[in-house]
Coordinates of C-alpha atoms in Angstrom, one line a residue:
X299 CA 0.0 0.0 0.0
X300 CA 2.8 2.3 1.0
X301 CA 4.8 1.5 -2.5
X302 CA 1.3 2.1 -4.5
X303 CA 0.9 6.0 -3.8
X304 CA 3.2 9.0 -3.8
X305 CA 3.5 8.9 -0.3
X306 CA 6.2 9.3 2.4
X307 CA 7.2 7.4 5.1
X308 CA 9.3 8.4 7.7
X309 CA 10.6 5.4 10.1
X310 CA 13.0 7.6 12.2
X311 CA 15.6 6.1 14.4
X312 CA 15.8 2.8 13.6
X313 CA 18.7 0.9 16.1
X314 CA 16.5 -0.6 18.5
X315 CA 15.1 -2.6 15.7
X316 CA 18.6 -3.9 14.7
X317 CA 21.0 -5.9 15.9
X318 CA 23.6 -4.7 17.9
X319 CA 27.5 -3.4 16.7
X320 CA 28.7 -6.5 19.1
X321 CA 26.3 -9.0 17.5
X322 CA 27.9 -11.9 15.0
X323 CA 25.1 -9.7 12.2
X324 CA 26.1 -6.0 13.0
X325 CA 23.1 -3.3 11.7
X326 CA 21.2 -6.2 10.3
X327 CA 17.6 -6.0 11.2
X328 CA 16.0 -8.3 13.7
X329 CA 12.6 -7.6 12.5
X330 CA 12.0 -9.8 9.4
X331 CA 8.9 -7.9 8.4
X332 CA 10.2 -4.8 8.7
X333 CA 12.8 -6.7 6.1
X334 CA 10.4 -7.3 3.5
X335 CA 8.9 -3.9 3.5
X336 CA 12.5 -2.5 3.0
X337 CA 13.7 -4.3 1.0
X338 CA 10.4 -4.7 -0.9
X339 CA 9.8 -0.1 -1.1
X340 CA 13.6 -0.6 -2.3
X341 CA 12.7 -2.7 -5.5
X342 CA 9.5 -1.1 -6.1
X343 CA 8.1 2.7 -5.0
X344 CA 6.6 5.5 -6.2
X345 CA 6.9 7.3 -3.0
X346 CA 9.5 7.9 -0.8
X347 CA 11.0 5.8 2.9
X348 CA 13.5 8.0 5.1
X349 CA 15.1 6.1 7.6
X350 CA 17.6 7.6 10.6
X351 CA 19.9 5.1 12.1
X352 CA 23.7 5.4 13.5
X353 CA 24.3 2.3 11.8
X354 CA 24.2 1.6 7.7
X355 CA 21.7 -1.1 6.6
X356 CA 23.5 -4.3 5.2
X357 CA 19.7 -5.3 4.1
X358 CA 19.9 -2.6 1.7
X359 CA 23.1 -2.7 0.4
X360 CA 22.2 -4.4 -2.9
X361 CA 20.3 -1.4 -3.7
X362 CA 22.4 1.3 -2.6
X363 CA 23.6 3.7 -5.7
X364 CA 20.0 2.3 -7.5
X365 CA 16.8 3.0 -5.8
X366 CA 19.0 3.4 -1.9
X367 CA 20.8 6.7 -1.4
X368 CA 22.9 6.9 2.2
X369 CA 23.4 10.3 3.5
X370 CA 26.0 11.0 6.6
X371 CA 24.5 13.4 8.6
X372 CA 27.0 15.9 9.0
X373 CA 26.8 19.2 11.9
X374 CA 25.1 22.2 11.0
X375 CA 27.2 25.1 9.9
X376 CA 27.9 28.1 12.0
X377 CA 25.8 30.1 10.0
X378 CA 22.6 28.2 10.3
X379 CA 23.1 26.8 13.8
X380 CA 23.1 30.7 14.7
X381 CA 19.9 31.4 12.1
X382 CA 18.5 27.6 14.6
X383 CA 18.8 29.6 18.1
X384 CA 17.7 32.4 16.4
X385 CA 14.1 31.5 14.9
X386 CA 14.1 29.8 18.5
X387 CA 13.7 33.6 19.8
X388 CA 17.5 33.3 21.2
X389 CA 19.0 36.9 22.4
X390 CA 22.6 38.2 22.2
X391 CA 25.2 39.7 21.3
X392 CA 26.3 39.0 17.3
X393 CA 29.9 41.0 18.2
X394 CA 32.6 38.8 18.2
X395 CA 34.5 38.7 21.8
X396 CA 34.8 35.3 22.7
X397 CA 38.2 33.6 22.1
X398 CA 38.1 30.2 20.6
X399 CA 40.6 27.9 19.3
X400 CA 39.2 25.2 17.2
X401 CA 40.7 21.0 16.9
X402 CA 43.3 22.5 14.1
X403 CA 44.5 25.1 17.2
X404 CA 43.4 28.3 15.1
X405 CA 42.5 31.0 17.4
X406 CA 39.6 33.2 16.3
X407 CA 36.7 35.5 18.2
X408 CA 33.1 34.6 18.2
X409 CA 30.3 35.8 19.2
X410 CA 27.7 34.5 21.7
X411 CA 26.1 32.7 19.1
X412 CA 29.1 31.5 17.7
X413 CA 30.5 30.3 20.7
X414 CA 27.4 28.5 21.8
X415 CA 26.9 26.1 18.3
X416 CA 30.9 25.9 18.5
X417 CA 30.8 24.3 22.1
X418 CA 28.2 21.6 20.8
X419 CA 29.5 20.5 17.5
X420 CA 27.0 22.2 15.3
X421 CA 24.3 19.0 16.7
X422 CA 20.9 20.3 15.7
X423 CA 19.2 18.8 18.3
X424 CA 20.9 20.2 20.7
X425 CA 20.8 23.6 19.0
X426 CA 16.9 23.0 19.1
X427 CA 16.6 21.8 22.8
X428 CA 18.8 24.6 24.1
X429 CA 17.1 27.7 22.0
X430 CA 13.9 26.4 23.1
X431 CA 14.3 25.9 26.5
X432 CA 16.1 29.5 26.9
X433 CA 13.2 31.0 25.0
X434 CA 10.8 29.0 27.5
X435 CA 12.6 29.7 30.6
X436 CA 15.0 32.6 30.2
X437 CA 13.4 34.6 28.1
X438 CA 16.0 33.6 25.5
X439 CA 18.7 35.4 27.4
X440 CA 21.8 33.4 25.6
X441 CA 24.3 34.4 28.9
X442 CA 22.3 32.2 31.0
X443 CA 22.8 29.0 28.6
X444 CA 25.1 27.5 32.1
X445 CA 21.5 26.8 33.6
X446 CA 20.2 24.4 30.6
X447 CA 20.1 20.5 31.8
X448 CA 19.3 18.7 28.6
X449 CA 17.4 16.5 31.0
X450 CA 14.6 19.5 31.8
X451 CA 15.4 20.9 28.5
X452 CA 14.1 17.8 26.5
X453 CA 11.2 17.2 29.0
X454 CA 9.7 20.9 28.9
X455 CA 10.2 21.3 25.1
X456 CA 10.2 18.1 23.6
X457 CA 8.3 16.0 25.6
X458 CA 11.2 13.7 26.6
X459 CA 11.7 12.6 22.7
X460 CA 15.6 12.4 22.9
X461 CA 16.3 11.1 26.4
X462 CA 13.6 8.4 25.4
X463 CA 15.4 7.4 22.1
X464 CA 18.8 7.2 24.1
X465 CA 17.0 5.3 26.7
X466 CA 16.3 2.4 24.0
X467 CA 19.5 2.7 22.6
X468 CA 20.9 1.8 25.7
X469 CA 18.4 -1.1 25.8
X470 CA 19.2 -2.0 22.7
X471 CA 23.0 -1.9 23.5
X472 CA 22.4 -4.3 26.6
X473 CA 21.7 -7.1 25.4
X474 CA 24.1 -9.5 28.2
X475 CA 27.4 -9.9 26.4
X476 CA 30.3 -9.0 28.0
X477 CA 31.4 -6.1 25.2
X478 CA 27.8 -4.7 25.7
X479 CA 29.0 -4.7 29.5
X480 CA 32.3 -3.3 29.1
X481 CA 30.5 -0.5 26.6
X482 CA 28.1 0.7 29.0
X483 CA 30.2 0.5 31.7
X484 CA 32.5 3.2 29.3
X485 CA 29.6 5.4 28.3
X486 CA 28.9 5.8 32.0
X487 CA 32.0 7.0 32.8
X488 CA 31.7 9.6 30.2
X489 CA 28.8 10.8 32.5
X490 CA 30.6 12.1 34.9
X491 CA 32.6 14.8 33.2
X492 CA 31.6 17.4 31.3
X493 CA 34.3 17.8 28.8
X494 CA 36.4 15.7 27.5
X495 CA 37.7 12.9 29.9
X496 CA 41.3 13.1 29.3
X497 CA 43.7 9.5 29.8
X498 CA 44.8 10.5 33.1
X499 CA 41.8 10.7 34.6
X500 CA 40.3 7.8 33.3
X501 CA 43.1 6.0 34.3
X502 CA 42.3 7.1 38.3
X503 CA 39.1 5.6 37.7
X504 CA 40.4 2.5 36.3
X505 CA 42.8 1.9 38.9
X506 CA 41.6 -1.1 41.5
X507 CA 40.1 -1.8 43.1
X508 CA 37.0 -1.7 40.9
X509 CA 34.0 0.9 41.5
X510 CA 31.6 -1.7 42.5
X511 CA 28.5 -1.1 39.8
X512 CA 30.4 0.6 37.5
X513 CA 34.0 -0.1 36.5
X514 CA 34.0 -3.8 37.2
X515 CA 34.1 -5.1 33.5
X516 CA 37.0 -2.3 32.4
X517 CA 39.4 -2.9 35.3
X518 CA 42.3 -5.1 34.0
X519 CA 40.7 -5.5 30.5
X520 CA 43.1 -6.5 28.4
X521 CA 44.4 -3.7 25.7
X522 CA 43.3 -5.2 22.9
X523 CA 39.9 -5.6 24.6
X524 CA 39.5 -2.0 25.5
X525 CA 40.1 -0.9 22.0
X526 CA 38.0 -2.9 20.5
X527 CA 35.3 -1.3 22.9
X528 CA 36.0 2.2 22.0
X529 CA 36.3 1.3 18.2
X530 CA 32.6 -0.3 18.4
X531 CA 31.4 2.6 20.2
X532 CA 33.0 5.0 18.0
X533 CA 31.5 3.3 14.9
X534 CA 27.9 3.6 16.6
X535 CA 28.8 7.8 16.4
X536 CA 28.7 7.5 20.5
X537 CA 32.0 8.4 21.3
X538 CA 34.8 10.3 19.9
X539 CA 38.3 9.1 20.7
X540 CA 41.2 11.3 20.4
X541 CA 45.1 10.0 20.2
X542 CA 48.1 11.6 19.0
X543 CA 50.4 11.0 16.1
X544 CA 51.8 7.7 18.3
X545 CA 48.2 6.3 18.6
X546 CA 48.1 7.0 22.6
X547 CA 44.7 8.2 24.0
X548 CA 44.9 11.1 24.5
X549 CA 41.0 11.8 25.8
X550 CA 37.5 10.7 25.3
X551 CA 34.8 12.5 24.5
X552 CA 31.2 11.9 23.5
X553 CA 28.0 14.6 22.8
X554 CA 26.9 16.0 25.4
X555 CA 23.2 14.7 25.4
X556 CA 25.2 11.3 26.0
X557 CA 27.2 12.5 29.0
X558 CA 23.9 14.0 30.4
X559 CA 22.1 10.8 29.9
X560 CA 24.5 8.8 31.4
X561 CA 25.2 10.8 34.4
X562 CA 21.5 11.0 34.8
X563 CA 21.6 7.1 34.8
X564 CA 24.3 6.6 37.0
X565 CA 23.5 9.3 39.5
X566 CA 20.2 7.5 40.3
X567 CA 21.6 4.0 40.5
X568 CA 20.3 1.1 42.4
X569 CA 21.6 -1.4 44.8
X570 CA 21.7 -4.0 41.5
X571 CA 24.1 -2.3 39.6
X572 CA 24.1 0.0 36.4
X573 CA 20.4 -0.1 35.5
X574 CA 20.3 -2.4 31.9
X575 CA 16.5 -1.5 31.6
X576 CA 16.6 1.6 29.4
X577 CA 14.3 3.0 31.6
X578 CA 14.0 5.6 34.2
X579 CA 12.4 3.1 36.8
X580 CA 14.5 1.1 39.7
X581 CA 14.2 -2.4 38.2
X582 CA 12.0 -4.8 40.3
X583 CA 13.6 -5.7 44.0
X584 CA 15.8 -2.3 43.4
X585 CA 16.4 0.3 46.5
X586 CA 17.8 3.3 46.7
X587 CA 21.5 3.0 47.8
X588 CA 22.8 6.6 47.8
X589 CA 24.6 6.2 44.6
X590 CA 27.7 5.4 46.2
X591 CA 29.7 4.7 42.8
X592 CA 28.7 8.4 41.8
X593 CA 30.2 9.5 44.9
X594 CA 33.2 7.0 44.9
X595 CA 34.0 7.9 41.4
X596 CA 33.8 11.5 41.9
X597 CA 36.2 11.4 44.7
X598 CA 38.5 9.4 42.9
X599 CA 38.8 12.3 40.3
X600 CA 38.5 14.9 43.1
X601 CA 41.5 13.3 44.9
X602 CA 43.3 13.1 41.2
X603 CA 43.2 16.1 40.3
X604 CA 44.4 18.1 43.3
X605 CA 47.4 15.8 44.0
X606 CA 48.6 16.1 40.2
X607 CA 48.1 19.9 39.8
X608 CA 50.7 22.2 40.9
X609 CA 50.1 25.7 41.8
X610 CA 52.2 28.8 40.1
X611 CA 52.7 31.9 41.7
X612 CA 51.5 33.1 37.8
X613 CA 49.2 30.9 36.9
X614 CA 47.6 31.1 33.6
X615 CA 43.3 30.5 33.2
X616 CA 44.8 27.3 31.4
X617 CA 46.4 26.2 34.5
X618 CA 43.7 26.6 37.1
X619 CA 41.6 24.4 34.6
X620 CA 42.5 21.5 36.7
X621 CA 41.3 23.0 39.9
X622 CA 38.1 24.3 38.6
X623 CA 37.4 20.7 37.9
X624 CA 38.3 19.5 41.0
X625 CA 35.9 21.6 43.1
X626 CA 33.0 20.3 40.5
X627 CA 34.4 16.7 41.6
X628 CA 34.5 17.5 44.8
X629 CA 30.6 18.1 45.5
X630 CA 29.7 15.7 43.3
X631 CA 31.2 13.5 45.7
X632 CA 29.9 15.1 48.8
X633 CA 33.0 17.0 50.0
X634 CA 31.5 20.6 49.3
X635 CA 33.2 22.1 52.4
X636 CA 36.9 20.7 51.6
X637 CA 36.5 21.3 47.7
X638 CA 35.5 25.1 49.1
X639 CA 38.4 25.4 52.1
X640 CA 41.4 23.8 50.1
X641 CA 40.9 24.1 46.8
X642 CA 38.3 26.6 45.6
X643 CA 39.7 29.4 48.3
X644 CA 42.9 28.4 49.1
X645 CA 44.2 27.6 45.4
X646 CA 42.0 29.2 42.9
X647 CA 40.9 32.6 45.1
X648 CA 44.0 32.7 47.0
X649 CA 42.5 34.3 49.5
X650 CA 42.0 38.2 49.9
X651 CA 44.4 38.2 46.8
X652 CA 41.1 36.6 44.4
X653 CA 43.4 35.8 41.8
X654 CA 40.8 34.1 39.5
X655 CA 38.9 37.0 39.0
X656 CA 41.4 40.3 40.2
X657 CA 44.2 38.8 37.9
X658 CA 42.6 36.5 35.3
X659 CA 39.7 38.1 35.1
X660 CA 37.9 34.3 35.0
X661 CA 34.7 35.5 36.0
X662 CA 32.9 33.0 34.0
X663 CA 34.8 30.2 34.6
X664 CA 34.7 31.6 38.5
X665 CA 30.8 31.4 38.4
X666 CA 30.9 27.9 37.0
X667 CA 32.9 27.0 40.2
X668 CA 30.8 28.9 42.6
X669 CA 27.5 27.3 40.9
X670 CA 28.8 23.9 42.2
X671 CA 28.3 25.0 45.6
X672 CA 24.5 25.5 45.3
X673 CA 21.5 23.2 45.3
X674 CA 19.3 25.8 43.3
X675 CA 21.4 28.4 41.8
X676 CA 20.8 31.1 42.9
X677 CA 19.1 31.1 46.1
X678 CA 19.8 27.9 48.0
X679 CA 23.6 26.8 48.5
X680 CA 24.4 23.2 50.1
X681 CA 23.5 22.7 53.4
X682 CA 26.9 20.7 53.7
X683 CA 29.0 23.8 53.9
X684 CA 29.0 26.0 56.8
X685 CA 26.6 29.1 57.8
X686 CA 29.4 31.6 57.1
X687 CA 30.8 29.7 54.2
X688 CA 26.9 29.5 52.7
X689 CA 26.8 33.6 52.6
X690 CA 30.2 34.5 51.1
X691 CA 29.1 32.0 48.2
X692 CA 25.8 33.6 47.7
X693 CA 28.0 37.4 47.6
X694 CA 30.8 35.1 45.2
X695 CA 27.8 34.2 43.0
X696 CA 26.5 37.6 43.3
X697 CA 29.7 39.6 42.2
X698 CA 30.2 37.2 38.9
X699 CA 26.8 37.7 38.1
X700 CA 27.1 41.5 38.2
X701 CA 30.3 41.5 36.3
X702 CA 29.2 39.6 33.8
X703 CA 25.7 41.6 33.5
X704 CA 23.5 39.5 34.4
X705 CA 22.1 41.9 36.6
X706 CA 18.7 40.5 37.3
X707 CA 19.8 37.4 38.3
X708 CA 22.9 38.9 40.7
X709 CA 20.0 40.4 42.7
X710 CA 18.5 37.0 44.5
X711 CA 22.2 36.0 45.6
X712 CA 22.6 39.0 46.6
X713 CA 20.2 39.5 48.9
X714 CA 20.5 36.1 50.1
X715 CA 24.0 36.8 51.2
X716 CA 23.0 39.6 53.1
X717 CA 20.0 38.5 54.8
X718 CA 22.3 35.5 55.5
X719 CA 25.6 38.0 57.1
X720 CA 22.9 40.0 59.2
X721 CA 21.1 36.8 60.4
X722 CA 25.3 36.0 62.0
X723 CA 25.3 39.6 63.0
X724 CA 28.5 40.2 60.8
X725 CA 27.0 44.0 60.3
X726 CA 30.4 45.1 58.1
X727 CA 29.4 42.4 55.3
X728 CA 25.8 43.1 56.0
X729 CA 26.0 47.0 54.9
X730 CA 28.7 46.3 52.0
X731 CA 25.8 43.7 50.1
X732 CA 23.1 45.8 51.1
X733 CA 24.9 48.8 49.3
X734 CA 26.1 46.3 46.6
X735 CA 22.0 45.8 46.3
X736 CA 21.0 49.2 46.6
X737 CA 23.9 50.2 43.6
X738 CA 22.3 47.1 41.3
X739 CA 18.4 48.2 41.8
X740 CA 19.3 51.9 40.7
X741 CA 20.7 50.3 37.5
X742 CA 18.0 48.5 37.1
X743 CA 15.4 51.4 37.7
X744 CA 14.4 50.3 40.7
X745 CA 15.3 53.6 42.7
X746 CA 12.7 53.2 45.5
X747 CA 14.1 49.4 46.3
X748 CA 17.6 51.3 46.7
X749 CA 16.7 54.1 48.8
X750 CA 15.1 51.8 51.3
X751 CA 18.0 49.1 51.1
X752 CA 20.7 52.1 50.9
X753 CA 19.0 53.1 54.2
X754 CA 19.4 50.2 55.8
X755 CA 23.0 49.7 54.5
X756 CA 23.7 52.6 57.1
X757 CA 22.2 50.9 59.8
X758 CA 24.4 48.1 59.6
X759 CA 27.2 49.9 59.2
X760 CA 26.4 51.6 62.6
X761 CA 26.2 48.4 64.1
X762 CA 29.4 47.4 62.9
X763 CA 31.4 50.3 64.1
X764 CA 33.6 50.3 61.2
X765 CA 34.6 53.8 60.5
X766 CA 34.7 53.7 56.7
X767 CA 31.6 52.0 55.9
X768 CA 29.8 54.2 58.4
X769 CA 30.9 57.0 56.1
X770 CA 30.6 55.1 53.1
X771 CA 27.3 53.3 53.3
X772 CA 25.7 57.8 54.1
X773 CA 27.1 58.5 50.5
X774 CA 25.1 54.6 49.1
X775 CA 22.1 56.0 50.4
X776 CA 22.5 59.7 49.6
X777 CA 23.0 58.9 46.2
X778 CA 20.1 56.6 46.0
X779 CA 18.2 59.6 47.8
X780 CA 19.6 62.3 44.5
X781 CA 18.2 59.7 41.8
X782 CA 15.3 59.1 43.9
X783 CA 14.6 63.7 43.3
X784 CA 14.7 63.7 47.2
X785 CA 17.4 66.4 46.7
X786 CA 17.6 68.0 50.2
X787 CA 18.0 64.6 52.2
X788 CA 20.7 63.7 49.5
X789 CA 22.9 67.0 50.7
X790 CA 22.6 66.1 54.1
X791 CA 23.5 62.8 54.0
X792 CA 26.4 63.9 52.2
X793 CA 27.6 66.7 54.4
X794 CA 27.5 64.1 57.5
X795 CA 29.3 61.3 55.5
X796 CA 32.2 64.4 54.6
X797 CA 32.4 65.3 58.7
X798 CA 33.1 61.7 59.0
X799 CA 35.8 61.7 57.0
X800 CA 37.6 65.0 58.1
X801 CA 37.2 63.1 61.3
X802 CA 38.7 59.6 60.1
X803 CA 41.2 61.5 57.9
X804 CA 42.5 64.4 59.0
X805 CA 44.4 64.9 56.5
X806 CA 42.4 64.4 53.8
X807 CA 39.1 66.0 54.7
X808 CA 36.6 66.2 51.2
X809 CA 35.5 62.6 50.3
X810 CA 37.0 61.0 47.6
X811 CA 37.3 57.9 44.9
X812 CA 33.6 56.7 44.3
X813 CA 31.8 59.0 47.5
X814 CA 33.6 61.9 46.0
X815 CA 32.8 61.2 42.4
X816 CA 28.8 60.6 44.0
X817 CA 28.8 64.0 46.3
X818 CA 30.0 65.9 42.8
X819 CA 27.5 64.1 40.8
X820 CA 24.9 66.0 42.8
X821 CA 26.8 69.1 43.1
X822 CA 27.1 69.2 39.2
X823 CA 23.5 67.8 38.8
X824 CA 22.0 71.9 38.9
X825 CA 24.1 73.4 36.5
X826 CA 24.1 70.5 33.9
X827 CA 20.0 71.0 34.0
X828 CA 20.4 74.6 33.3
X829 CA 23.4 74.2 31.0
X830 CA 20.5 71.2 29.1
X831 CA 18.0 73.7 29.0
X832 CA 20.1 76.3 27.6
X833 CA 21.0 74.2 24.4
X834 CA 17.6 73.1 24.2
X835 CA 17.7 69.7 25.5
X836 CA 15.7 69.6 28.2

């Protein structure tokens, strides 16, 4: 019926149906039926059959060059990727300002768009999932593509479609052989980076003892064996293996809708092992263990990666890579407060000396660290870590955000921080976020919002008997008072905050830096109206 009429049939991802790379009958399909009408629409058609597999059908390939044509899929282009997130309703910038070096090492700036295809291979569907869940969610704000999880993503704009096909491609994968085993056992291990997993660190997870429900078929798999694996699941387009001119691995690396699936499979493991089912259900008899090979493996890079990186008195944004990775590690595995202590503010912040951001000016790749620490960015950081450690992450996450201008989003953290400082009673950090807050509503256009949180910036700065933010946090609020047109109160805010500091500094008695620049702002305000209406401005 189908080969009688101009018709079109569309039988779209087709592996579950045949048999498996590790089978004695690779990409041959199982269903005979589904044979026939191939093979049969092949000889004899007036329409038109579309199939989508990873794997070419040897059914077919008597035909192919006659009546079968095989297309390889190949990425989008930059061009039309960045025409994909933008019929999506994606926003951003189109300037180029965003290094990138591509796999041939040419360096070139892109812009936000650019970047973004660039960092997924060009994969439409990821380009699709993405757009539309920034436009659904975000408004299609393309800086705050770091809080996509292809998980939520798929589920809120494509009703689970791809998670579901990877789910039966898993199944299909499984089918009890030992390769199957040893391929899913490496395609979970993919899941728990998210970049490339480079041959060191696999080699830490590879190490025995074995990971119980997870590394058990790789550890002290012959060579030969674990090549053939990654060859078979390089040929299924699941994994992209990467060795220099000698042929030693240099990393492994797979899409990252695969290393999101994965980690979302191993993350909820069972007490029976690695799930085979294919499915998002505990298999009968399963219970809840904790996921204690997601932890152990995470620790085992954690522990990896601090011991092997060294720390330079000039380190580079290339050298604190390591270290960034770590502190994800780290809370993966449960150790939020040591990943924050040792390496996050001992190694990458230095200290007062914050050499991430002050030096490097990392704030992105500072953000991604500090978003580790929290359970729902940006409001709720993990209960594991300290009360005091809790609130200088929410100001951490609050500063990046600022800086990098996402200025709604800086304003929840922000808060939080300081509700968080005045709830300890340490009043100095209390009045420097509440100015921080009061600065960031008045560039919003929320000037009431800062006058009342300017205010109370000075009453915490009274309480902690600090001399320069007593004097500072007058000038916060009377220059939230001057946009606010309460004129008057602004002067007198700013005449006590200039006794203050003829009192603190004798020697230098008219405020100065950014209180000076904000008492001259208001000084100047008069004479720039008149000087506007002169000209015909205002």
């Amino acid at each position: 019926l189908v080969g009688e009429r101009r018709a079109i049939l569309i039988l779209d991802g087709l592996e579950p149906l045949q048999y498996a790379p590790t089978s004695p009958t690779p990409g041959e399909l199982k269903d005979q039926g589904l044979a026939a009408l191939l093979k049969g629409l092949a000889a004899s058609s007036r329409g038109l059959c579309v199939v989508t597999t990873r794997f070419a059908l040897p059914d077919l390939r008597a035909f192919l060059g006659k009546t079968v044509r095989e297309e390889k899929l190949t990425r989008l282009s930059r061009a039309a990727g960045v025409q994909l997130l933008k019929a999506h309703g994606v926003t951003g910038s189109d300037r180029p300002s965003l290094p990138h070096t591509d796999a041939d090492g040419k360096k070139e700036t892109l812009s936000e768009f650019e970047a973004l295809v660039e960092d997924v291979d060009g994969h439409a569907l990821t380009l699709h999932l993405m757009g539309s869940f920034l436009k659904r969610a975000f408004l299609g704000d393309i800086r705050r593509r770091d809080r996509v999880t292809f998980a939520k993503a798929d589920q809120k704009t494509d009703n689970g479609h791809a998670f579901r096909a990877m789910a039966a491609y898993e199944n299909w994968l499984a089918n009890g052989s030992e390769e199957a085993q040893r391929e899913l056992a490496i395609l979970a291990l993919l899941g728990l980076f998210d970049r490339p997993a480079t041959a060191d660190c696999l080699q830490a997870l590879l190490k025995a003892p074995a990971i119980p429900g997870l590394t058990e078929p790789l550890v002290g798999l012959p060579e030969e064996d674990w090549n053939g694996s990654l060859e078979a699941l390089q040929e299924a387009a699941l994994l992209t293996v990467n060795r220099d001119s000698a042929g030693t691995l240099i990393s492994l690396d797979a899409h990252p809708l695969v290393r999101e699936y994965f980690a979302k499979r191993l993350h909820e493991g069972w007490s029976s092992g690695f799930s085979r089912s294919g499915s998002e259900e505990p298999p009968k008899g399963g219970t809840p263990t904790g996921n204690p090979a997601w932890r152990e493996a995470h620790r085992r890079l954690y522990e990896h990666l601090c011991a092997t990186t060294k720390d330079k008195p000039d380190a580079t944004l290339e050298d604190l890579q390591p270290l960034y990775q770590a502190v994800a590690h780290g809370c993966q595995a449960g150790l939020q407060q040591e990943a924050c202590d040792k390496v996050y503010f001992a190694r990458i912040t230095r200290g007062k000396e914050k050499y991430a951001v002050m030096k490097l000016g990392a704030f992105g790749s500072d953000l991604g660290a500090v978003a580790c620490f929290f359970e729902t960015p940006w409001s709720r950081v993990s209960p594991a870590l300290m009360e005091a450690h809790q609130a200088w992450l929410l100001n951490q996450a609050a500063f990046r955000l600022r800086a990098l201008g996402r200025l709604t989003e800086a304003l929840e953290p922000m808060r939080a921080g300081m509700e968080n400082y005045v709830k300890q009673e340490h009043w100095a950090f209390g009045a420097i976020l509440a100015g921080n807050l009061s600065e960031l509503e008045l560039t919003l256009g929320e000037v009431a919002g800062a006058v009342g949180d300017a205010e109370q910036s000075v009453t915490y700065a009274e309480h902690s008997g600090d001399a320069f933010q007593r004097m500072g946090k007058r000038t916060t609020h009377a220059d939230a008072l001057h946009q606010a047109g309460r004129r008057a109160e602004a002067e007198a805010r700013f005449r006590e905050a200039e006794q203050m500091q003829a009192e603190r500094q004798p020697a230098y008695p008219l405020l100065y830096s950014l209180p000076g620049f904000r008492y001259c702002d208001l000084l100047l305000a008069a004479a720039e109206r008149e000087a506007g209406k002169a000209e015909g401005r205002m």
